[in-house]
Amino acid sequence: MNESLASNETAAPAPWIEATDGNSTLELSSELLDFAINPWDIMLCISGTVIACENAIVVAIIFYTPTLRTPMFVLIGSLATADLLAGMGLILNFVFQYLIPSETISLITVGFLVASFTASISSLLAITVDRYFSLYNALTYFSERTVLYIHMMLVVTWGVSLCLGLLPILGWNCLDEPLSCSIVKPLTKSNVTLLAILFFVIFMIMLHLYFKICKIVCRHAHQIALQQHFFTASHYVATKKGVSTLAIILGTFGASWLPFAIYCLVGERDYPPVYTYATLLPATYNSMINPIIYAYRNQEIQRSIFVLFCGCFQTNVSYRSRSPSEV
């Protein structure tokens, strides 16, 4: 998802950041330094490269490790796949905009990025729902019914994401009506407003579910303490760790996407493109942080990585299936 600045030949920014007053260079960068390539686009491309590399490892590990087939890892795999596609989209957008500038290619890359980032955010919601049910229905979590609703969530997640990504390509764009453009060209103002509202709905649902998860965790810790007739330091540490993890997850997600989502609602097409870049770049960092939070902290994935890269463990080491609440 980028903006288009395409009128100055000396520094052509991303086709998705719109220029103001015919000036296609960023006010805080290209006006001061005569770059042939927009430095903001370089940073987005670097971000996309890191994202793609991180998540490609996670996807490969889950795909080639038979023991990582539980619903929890299927959802983590969905998240990693979405972030991998988002990273590849950022790289392709950079390559195409400078090598093959075209309105058609711009529509395709923007649609691809919209679908990828929507799938990433929706996968985070699916993981949150799965974590909640793993605690709320702990006794029946490992059942065929769980597998069914996981598959249903994946179908809905990727179906909705694909539809939203196809909208600009199928005609919901501002190429024929420049006045209807948003801060992210060629998306219309109504399109980015829809995406921003969808983000806020998902964020509020996640906030509500994590608040309920926090209550369940604290209640379980209190019940264990009552059974043992005292609240030990280990119980306090475990509870505090769980609450801190939830705070980190929500804090990271909100800090990454909230500025861009808010700017999508209040920003206008004639605003300086630097504002779009400055809010979009942190949003991409969420896809960079996701594999660290949801994958690389997991012991099974860590062990699989060690096996893959340095053979530190035998491949027949037994794995203990863990619930989403432990991730």
mmCIF file of C-alpha atoms in Angstrom:
data_model
loop_
_atom_site.group_PDB
_atom_site.id
_atom_site.type_symbol
_atom_site.label_atom_id
_atom_site.label_comp_id
_atom_site.label_asym_id
_atom_site.label_seq_id
_atom_site.Cartn_x
_atom_site.Cartn_y
_atom_site.Cartn_z
ATOM 1 C CA MET A 1 0.000 0.000 0.000
ATOM 2 C CA ASN A 2 1.784 3.072 -1.165
ATOM 3 C CA GLU A 3 1.113 6.507 -2.584
ATOM 4 C CA SER A 4 1.918 7.760 -6.027
ATOM 5 C CA LEU A 5 4.195 10.685 -6.766
ATOM 6 C CA ALA A 6 4.876 10.636 -10.407
ATOM 7 C CA SER A 7 5.676 13.905 -12.019
ATOM 8 C CA ASN A 8 9.289 14.715 -11.188
ATOM 9 C CA GLU A 9 11.719 12.509 -13.096
ATOM 10 C CA THR A 10 14.637 13.076 -10.740
ATOM 11 C CA ALA A 11 13.076 11.295 -7.773
ATOM 12 C CA ALA A 12 10.028 9.142 -8.442
ATOM 13 C CA PRO A 13 8.455 8.007 -5.187
ATOM 14 C CA ALA A 14 6.213 4.998 -4.768
ATOM 15 C CA PRO A 15 3.251 4.871 -7.133
ATOM 16 C CA TRP A 16 1.011 4.771 -4.120
ATOM 17 C CA ILE A 17 2.039 8.067 -2.475
ATOM 18 C CA GLU A 18 0.341 10.954 -4.161
ATOM 19 C CA ALA A 19 2.201 14.152 -5.070
ATOM 20 C CA THR A 20 1.047 17.606 -4.085
ATOM 21 C CA ASP A 21 1.069 20.618 -6.450
ATOM 22 C CA GLY A 22 2.882 18.638 -9.121
ATOM 23 C CA ASN A 23 5.891 18.003 -6.910
ATOM 24 C CA SER A 24 6.793 14.316 -6.808
ATOM 25 C CA THR A 25 9.614 14.478 -4.282
ATOM 26 C CA LEU A 26 9.274 14.100 -0.554
ATOM 27 C CA GLU A 27 9.515 17.389 1.289
ATOM 28 C CA LEU A 28 11.746 16.112 4.071
ATOM 29 C CA SER A 29 14.086 14.064 1.915
ATOM 30 C CA SER A 30 14.311 14.643 -1.817
ATOM 31 C CA GLU A 31 14.177 18.399 -1.548
ATOM 32 C CA LEU A 32 17.181 18.387 0.735
ATOM 33 C CA LEU A 33 19.133 15.562 -0.848
ATOM 34 C CA ASP A 34 19.167 14.948 -4.585
ATOM 35 C CA PHE A 35 18.415 11.227 -4.544
ATOM 36 C CA ALA A 36 17.634 9.453 -7.797
ATOM 37 C CA ILE A 37 15.580 7.011 -5.740
ATOM 38 C CA ASN A 38 13.208 8.063 -2.998
ATOM 39 C CA PRO A 39 14.872 7.132 0.329
ATOM 40 C CA TRP A 40 11.484 6.312 1.856
ATOM 41 C CA ASP A 41 10.968 3.723 -0.867
ATOM 42 C CA ILE A 42 14.380 2.278 -0.083
ATOM 43 C CA MET A 43 13.424 1.925 3.588
ATOM 44 C CA LEU A 44 10.149 0.231 2.659
ATOM 45 C CA CYS A 45 12.019 -2.156 0.364
ATOM 46 C CA ILE A 46 14.510 -2.968 3.139
ATOM 47 C CA SER A 47 11.606 -3.523 5.523
ATOM 48 C CA GLY A 48 9.974 -5.835 2.988
ATOM 49 C CA THR A 49 13.206 -7.802 2.552
ATOM 50 C CA VAL A 50 13.586 -8.377 6.302
ATOM 51 C CA ILE A 51 9.899 -9.303 6.591
ATOM 52 C CA ALA A 52 10.126 -11.790 3.728
ATOM 53 C CA CYS A 53 13.272 -13.469 5.094
ATOM 54 C CA GLU A 54 11.941 -13.773 8.655
ATOM 55 C CA ASN A 55 8.603 -15.211 7.669
ATOM 56 C CA ALA A 56 9.971 -17.475 4.936
ATOM 57 C CA ILE A 57 11.890 -19.338 7.642
ATOM 58 C CA VAL A 58 8.731 -19.729 9.747
ATOM 59 C CA VAL A 59 6.684 -20.968 6.770
ATOM 60 C CA ALA A 60 9.418 -23.451 5.797
ATOM 61 C CA ILE A 61 9.760 -24.752 9.362
ATOM 62 C CA ILE A 62 6.011 -25.309 9.794
ATOM 63 C CA PHE A 63 5.623 -26.811 6.314
ATOM 64 C CA TYR A 64 8.495 -29.298 6.625
ATOM 65 C CA THR A 65 7.962 -30.294 10.285
ATOM 66 C CA PRO A 66 5.186 -32.910 10.546
ATOM 67 C CA THR A 67 4.802 -32.394 14.287
ATOM 68 C CA LEU A 68 3.770 -28.755 13.774
ATOM 69 C CA ARG A 69 0.302 -29.544 12.489
ATOM 70 C CA THR A 70 -1.821 -28.496 15.458
ATOM 71 C CA PRO A 71 -4.435 -25.731 15.010
ATOM 72 C CA MET A 72 -2.162 -23.271 16.801
ATOM 73 C CA PHE A 73 0.676 -23.757 14.309
ATOM 74 C CA VAL A 74 -1.715 -23.719 11.350
ATOM 75 C CA LEU A 75 -2.783 -20.208 12.381
ATOM 76 C CA ILE A 76 0.815 -19.137 12.964
ATOM 77 C CA GLY A 77 1.593 -20.483 9.502
ATOM 78 C CA SER A 78 -1.266 -18.425 8.061
ATOM 79 C CA LEU A 79 0.112 -15.304 9.741
ATOM 80 C CA ALA A 80 3.638 -16.006 8.510
ATOM 81 C CA THR A 81 2.369 -16.639 4.962
ATOM 82 C CA ALA A 82 0.449 -13.360 4.932
ATOM 83 C CA ASP A 83 3.468 -11.440 6.240
ATOM 84 C CA LEU A 84 5.737 -13.208 3.741
ATOM 85 C CA LEU A 85 3.459 -12.094 0.895
ATOM 86 C CA ALA A 86 3.369 -8.559 2.314
ATOM 87 C CA GLY A 87 7.170 -8.445 2.382
ATOM 88 C CA MET A 88 7.359 -9.731 -1.184
ATOM 89 C CA GLY A 89 4.763 -7.138 -2.187
ATOM 90 C CA LEU A 90 6.878 -4.305 -0.808
ATOM 91 C CA ILE A 91 9.907 -5.586 -2.724
ATOM 92 C CA LEU A 92 7.979 -6.040 -5.982
ATOM 93 C CA ASN A 93 6.392 -2.609 -5.623
ATOM 94 C CA PHE A 94 9.848 -1.039 -5.337
ATOM 95 C CA VAL A 95 11.178 -2.968 -8.337
ATOM 96 C CA PHE A 96 8.189 -2.320 -10.584
ATOM 97 C CA GLN A 97 7.825 1.368 -9.804
ATOM 98 C CA TYR A 98 11.384 2.138 -10.893
ATOM 99 C CA LEU A 99 11.849 -0.441 -13.655
ATOM 100 C CA ILE A 100 8.360 -0.864 -15.140
ATOM 101 C CA PRO A 101 6.240 2.157 -14.156
ATOM 102 C CA SER A 102 2.658 1.419 -15.160
ATOM 103 C CA GLU A 103 -0.801 2.211 -13.819
ATOM 104 C CA THR A 104 -1.875 -1.400 -14.334
ATOM 105 C CA ILE A 105 1.102 -2.743 -12.395
ATOM 106 C CA SER A 106 0.461 -0.123 -9.714
ATOM 107 C CA LEU A 107 -3.108 -1.425 -9.305
ATOM 108 C CA ILE A 108 -1.898 -5.021 -9.088
ATOM 109 C CA THR A 109 0.838 -4.319 -6.522
ATOM 110 C CA VAL A 110 -1.428 -2.147 -4.369
ATOM 111 C CA GLY A 111 -4.166 -4.786 -4.482
ATOM 112 C CA PHE A 112 -1.608 -7.453 -3.597
ATOM 113 C CA LEU A 113 -0.411 -5.416 -0.601
ATOM 114 C CA VAL A 114 -3.966 -4.710 0.557
ATOM 115 C CA ALA A 115 -4.799 -8.421 0.455
ATOM 116 C CA SER A 116 -1.555 -9.420 2.210
ATOM 117 C CA PHE A 117 -1.760 -6.912 5.053
ATOM 118 C CA THR A 118 -5.483 -7.607 5.511
ATOM 119 C CA ALA A 119 -4.716 -11.337 5.764
ATOM 120 C CA SER A 120 -1.965 -10.572 8.291
ATOM 121 C CA ILE A 121 -4.240 -8.504 10.536
ATOM 122 C CA SER A 122 -7.089 -11.016 10.166
ATOM 123 C CA SER A 123 -4.736 -13.876 11.052
ATOM 124 C CA LEU A 124 -3.811 -12.020 14.236
ATOM 125 C CA LEU A 125 -7.511 -11.867 15.074
ATOM 126 C CA ALA A 126 -7.875 -15.596 14.346
ATOM 127 C CA ILE A 127 -4.935 -16.361 16.676
ATOM 128 C CA THR A 128 -6.565 -14.235 19.381
ATOM 129 C CA VAL A 129 -9.873 -16.094 19.001
ATOM 130 C CA ASP A 130 -8.018 -19.416 19.145
ATOM 131 C CA ARG A 131 -6.174 -18.404 22.312
ATOM 132 C CA TYR A 132 -9.427 -17.384 23.949
ATOM 133 C CA PHE A 133 -11.180 -20.672 23.152
ATOM 134 C CA SER A 134 -8.125 -22.682 24.245
ATOM 135 C CA LEU A 135 -8.592 -21.190 27.718
ATOM 136 C CA TYR A 136 -12.366 -20.879 27.802
ATOM 137 C CA ASN A 137 -12.937 -24.445 26.519
ATOM 138 C CA ALA A 138 -9.694 -26.023 27.656
ATOM 139 C CA LEU A 139 -11.191 -29.516 28.115
ATOM 140 C CA THR A 140 -12.613 -29.736 24.588
ATOM 141 C CA TYR A 141 -10.009 -27.682 22.740
ATOM 142 C CA PHE A 142 -8.130 -30.644 21.229
ATOM 143 C CA SER A 143 -11.039 -32.027 19.254
ATOM 144 C CA GLU A 144 -12.302 -32.308 15.688
ATOM 145 C CA ARG A 145 -14.584 -29.364 16.311
ATOM 146 C CA THR A 146 -11.561 -27.156 16.953
ATOM 147 C CA VAL A 147 -9.982 -28.210 13.667
ATOM 148 C CA LEU A 148 -13.244 -27.390 11.888
ATOM 149 C CA TYR A 149 -13.559 -23.863 13.237
ATOM 150 C CA ILE A 150 -9.847 -23.217 12.564
ATOM 151 C CA HIS A 151 -10.378 -24.124 8.914
ATOM 152 C CA MET A 152 -13.501 -21.957 8.795
ATOM 153 C CA MET A 153 -11.574 -18.981 10.208
ATOM 154 C CA LEU A 154 -8.840 -19.480 7.619
ATOM 155 C CA VAL A 155 -11.355 -19.597 4.759
ATOM 156 C CA VAL A 156 -13.044 -16.403 5.968
ATOM 157 C CA THR A 157 -9.698 -14.672 6.624
ATOM 158 C CA TRP A 158 -8.221 -15.324 3.198
ATOM 159 C CA GLY A 159 -11.551 -14.985 1.355
ATOM 160 C CA VAL A 160 -12.224 -11.508 2.750
ATOM 161 C CA SER A 161 -8.589 -10.475 2.210
ATOM 162 C CA LEU A 162 -8.660 -11.612 -1.416
ATOM 163 C CA CYS A 163 -11.906 -9.741 -2.068
ATOM 164 C CA LEU A 164 -10.556 -6.507 -0.572
ATOM 165 C CA GLY A 165 -7.363 -6.866 -2.595
ATOM 166 C CA LEU A 166 -9.321 -7.340 -5.827
ATOM 167 C CA LEU A 167 -11.487 -4.243 -5.362
ATOM 168 C CA PRO A 168 -8.927 -1.741 -6.754
ATOM 169 C CA ILE A 169 -8.159 -4.031 -9.688
ATOM 170 C CA LEU A 170 -11.852 -4.529 -10.498
ATOM 171 C CA GLY A 171 -12.508 -0.793 -10.715
ATOM 172 C CA TRP A 172 -12.682 0.722 -7.228
ATOM 173 C CA ASN A 173 -9.768 3.083 -7.850
ATOM 174 C CA CYS A 174 -9.199 6.745 -8.602
ATOM 175 C CA LEU A 175 -7.265 6.504 -11.869
ATOM 176 C CA ASP A 176 -10.169 8.002 -13.827
ATOM 177 C CA GLU A 177 -11.211 10.415 -11.047
ATOM 178 C CA PRO A 178 -8.086 11.970 -9.473
ATOM 179 C CA LEU A 179 -10.173 14.125 -7.127
ATOM 180 C CA SER A 180 -11.461 10.977 -5.402
ATOM 181 C CA CYS A 181 -7.939 9.753 -4.584
ATOM 182 C CA SER A 182 -6.861 9.135 -1.022
ATOM 183 C CA ILE A 183 -3.463 9.410 0.631
ATOM 184 C CA VAL A 184 -2.765 5.993 -0.921
ATOM 185 C CA LYS A 185 -3.080 6.291 -4.662
ATOM 186 C CA PRO A 186 -4.721 4.630 -6.596
ATOM 187 C CA LEU A 187 -7.113 3.784 -3.757
ATOM 188 C CA THR A 188 -10.138 6.024 -3.327
ATOM 189 C CA LYS A 189 -10.921 7.844 -0.102
ATOM 190 C CA SER A 190 -13.922 5.574 0.502
ATOM 191 C CA ASN A 191 -11.728 2.492 -0.005
ATOM 192 C CA VAL A 192 -9.096 3.444 2.573
ATOM 193 C CA THR A 193 -11.887 4.550 4.935
ATOM 194 C CA LEU A 194 -13.402 1.063 4.686
ATOM 195 C CA LEU A 195 -10.009 -0.534 5.370
ATOM 196 C CA ALA A 196 -9.385 1.764 8.349
ATOM 197 C CA ILE A 197 -12.802 1.031 9.866
ATOM 198 C CA LEU A 198 -12.197 -2.692 9.370
ATOM 199 C CA PHE A 199 -8.896 -2.338 11.236
ATOM 200 C CA PHE A 200 -10.552 -0.533 14.168
ATOM 201 C CA VAL A 201 -13.246 -3.231 14.378
ATOM 202 C CA ILE A 202 -10.582 -5.972 14.467
ATOM 203 C CA PHE A 203 -8.521 -4.046 17.001
ATOM 204 C CA MET A 204 -11.502 -3.564 19.331
ATOM 205 C CA ILE A 205 -12.411 -7.271 19.087
ATOM 206 C CA MET A 206 -8.825 -8.229 19.912
ATOM 207 C CA LEU A 207 -8.768 -5.773 22.809
ATOM 208 C CA HIS A 208 -11.985 -7.260 24.190
ATOM 209 C CA LEU A 209 -10.793 -10.866 23.797
ATOM 210 C CA TYR A 210 -7.384 -10.213 25.362
ATOM 211 C CA PHE A 211 -9.104 -8.487 28.292
ATOM 212 C CA LYS A 212 -11.214 -11.632 28.799
ATOM 213 C CA ILE A 213 -8.097 -13.805 28.417
ATOM 214 C CA CYS A 214 -6.398 -11.727 31.099
ATOM 215 C CA LYS A 215 -9.352 -12.273 33.442
ATOM 216 C CA ILE A 216 -9.293 -16.031 32.801
ATOM 217 C CA VAL A 217 -5.542 -16.236 33.446
ATOM 218 C CA CYS A 218 -5.833 -14.287 36.694
ATOM 219 C CA ARG A 219 -8.806 -16.391 37.806
ATOM 220 C CA HIS A 220 -6.946 -19.636 37.092
ATOM 221 C CA ALA A 221 -3.933 -18.420 39.052
ATOM 222 C CA HIS A 222 -6.186 -17.490 41.974
ATOM 223 C CA GLN A 223 -7.914 -20.891 41.912
ATOM 224 C CA ILE A 224 -4.564 -22.693 41.934
ATOM 225 C CA ALA A 225 -3.458 -20.559 44.857
ATOM 226 C CA LEU A 226 -6.631 -21.406 46.802
ATOM 227 C CA GLN A 227 -6.117 -25.116 46.187
ATOM 228 C CA GLN A 228 -2.602 -24.859 47.559
ATOM 229 C CA HIS A 229 -3.802 -22.545 50.363
ATOM 230 C CA PHE A 230 -1.358 -19.790 49.479
ATOM 231 C CA PHE A 231 -0.307 -17.636 46.579
ATOM 232 C CA THR A 232 3.332 -18.461 45.876
ATOM 233 C CA ALA A 233 5.852 -16.167 44.217
ATOM 234 C CA SER A 234 5.922 -18.454 41.179
ATOM 235 C CA HIS A 235 2.174 -17.988 40.691
ATOM 236 C CA TYR A 236 2.612 -14.233 40.851
ATOM 237 C CA VAL A 237 5.489 -14.312 38.381
ATOM 238 C CA ALA A 238 3.580 -16.555 35.969
ATOM 239 C CA THR A 239 0.484 -14.349 36.121
ATOM 240 C CA LYS A 240 2.522 -11.183 35.687
ATOM 241 C CA LYS A 241 4.376 -12.729 32.744
ATOM 242 C CA GLY A 242 1.111 -13.706 31.056
ATOM 243 C CA VAL A 243 -0.396 -10.249 31.479
ATOM 244 C CA SER A 244 2.829 -8.607 30.286
ATOM 245 C CA THR A 245 2.852 -10.784 27.170
ATOM 246 C CA LEU A 246 -0.710 -9.761 26.349
ATOM 247 C CA ALA A 247 0.210 -6.105 26.847
ATOM 248 C CA ILE A 248 3.216 -6.462 24.532
ATOM 249 C CA ILE A 249 1.091 -8.131 21.831
ATOM 250 C CA LEU A 250 -1.618 -5.469 21.879
ATOM 251 C CA GLY A 251 0.845 -2.616 22.361
ATOM 252 C CA THR A 252 2.956 -3.680 19.397
ATOM 253 C CA PHE A 253 -0.051 -4.167 17.151
ATOM 254 C CA GLY A 254 -1.631 -0.850 18.125
ATOM 255 C CA ALA A 255 1.584 1.183 17.929
ATOM 256 C CA SER A 256 2.321 -0.202 14.468
ATOM 257 C CA TRP A 257 -1.045 0.226 12.769
ATOM 258 C CA LEU A 258 -2.999 2.894 14.673
ATOM 259 C CA PRO A 259 -1.111 5.929 13.255
ATOM 260 C CA PHE A 260 -1.616 4.797 9.661
ATOM 261 C CA ALA A 261 -5.262 3.816 10.237
ATOM 262 C CA ILE A 262 -6.033 7.189 11.829
ATOM 263 C CA TYR A 263 -4.240 9.045 9.052
ATOM 264 C CA CYS A 264 -6.263 7.103 6.468
ATOM 265 C CA LEU A 265 -9.391 8.624 8.011
ATOM 266 C CA VAL A 266 -8.208 12.207 8.480
ATOM 267 C CA GLY A 267 -5.638 12.579 5.677
ATOM 268 C CA GLU A 268 -6.423 14.151 2.310
ATOM 269 C CA ARG A 269 -4.858 13.508 -1.066
ATOM 270 C CA ASP A 270 -3.137 16.908 -1.161
ATOM 271 C CA TYR A 271 -1.353 16.383 2.170
ATOM 272 C CA PRO A 272 2.464 16.073 1.999
ATOM 273 C CA PRO A 273 3.401 12.494 1.046
ATOM 274 C CA VAL A 274 5.945 12.366 3.840
ATOM 275 C CA TYR A 275 3.084 11.916 6.327
ATOM 276 C CA THR A 276 1.881 8.804 4.524
ATOM 277 C CA TYR A 277 5.380 7.351 4.405
ATOM 278 C CA ALA A 278 5.990 8.189 8.070
ATOM 279 C CA THR A 279 2.837 6.347 9.186
ATOM 280 C CA LEU A 280 3.030 3.473 6.704
ATOM 281 C CA LEU A 281 6.616 2.467 7.486
ATOM 282 C CA PRO A 282 5.893 1.662 11.181
ATOM 283 C CA ALA A 283 2.859 -0.345 10.054
ATOM 284 C CA THR A 284 5.130 -2.632 8.063
ATOM 285 C CA TYR A 285 7.208 -3.213 11.194
ATOM 286 C CA ASN A 286 4.303 -5.179 12.655
ATOM 287 C CA SER A 287 4.900 -7.899 10.045
ATOM 288 C CA MET A 288 8.568 -7.808 11.050
ATOM 289 C CA ILE A 289 7.757 -8.279 14.736
ATOM 290 C CA ASN A 290 5.019 -10.903 14.312
ATOM 291 C CA PRO A 291 7.346 -13.893 13.740
ATOM 292 C CA ILE A 292 9.347 -12.916 16.835
ATOM 293 C CA ILE A 293 6.261 -12.782 19.048
ATOM 294 C CA TYR A 294 4.291 -15.708 17.655
ATOM 295 C CA ALA A 295 6.919 -18.068 16.222
ATOM 296 C CA TYR A 296 10.508 -17.636 17.331
ATOM 297 C CA ARG A 297 9.548 -17.590 21.029
ATOM 298 C CA ASN A 298 7.942 -21.022 20.662
ATOM 299 C CA GLN A 299 10.149 -23.895 21.880
ATOM 300 C CA GLU A 300 9.052 -26.331 19.163
ATOM 301 C CA ILE A 301 9.885 -23.845 16.413
ATOM 302 C CA GLN A 302 13.188 -22.974 18.104
ATOM 303 C CA ARG A 303 14.088 -26.669 18.216
ATOM 304 C CA SER A 304 13.142 -27.115 14.557
ATOM 305 C CA ILE A 305 15.315 -24.148 13.590
ATOM 306 C CA PHE A 306 18.263 -25.647 15.448
ATOM 307 C CA VAL A 307 17.708 -28.938 13.649
ATOM 308 C CA LEU A 308 17.488 -27.180 10.297
ATOM 309 C CA PHE A 309 20.532 -24.950 10.604
ATOM 310 C CA CYS A 310 22.966 -26.701 12.912
ATOM 311 C CA GLY A 311 21.614 -30.181 13.641
ATOM 312 C CA CYS A 312 21.813 -29.594 17.372
ATOM 313 C CA PHE A 313 18.981 -32.042 18.043
ATOM 314 C CA GLN A 314 17.921 -35.325 16.545
ATOM 315 C CA THR A 315 14.881 -35.077 14.308
ATOM 316 C CA ASN A 316 13.116 -37.801 16.277
ATOM 317 C CA VAL A 317 13.032 -35.741 19.461
ATOM 318 C CA SER A 318 9.568 -35.899 20.964
ATOM 319 C CA TYR A 319 7.549 -32.712 20.907
ATOM 320 C CA ARG A 320 5.054 -31.655 23.496
ATOM 321 C CA SER A 321 1.966 -30.188 21.924
ATOM 322 C CA ARG A 322 1.195 -26.896 23.509
ATOM 323 C CA SER A 323 -1.963 -24.861 23.602
ATOM 324 C CA PRO A 324 -2.154 -21.363 22.158
ATOM 325 C CA SER A 325 -2.270 -19.892 25.640
ATOM 326 C CA GLU A 326 1.320 -21.027 26.162
ATOM 327 C CA VAL A 327 2.661 -19.218 23.108
#
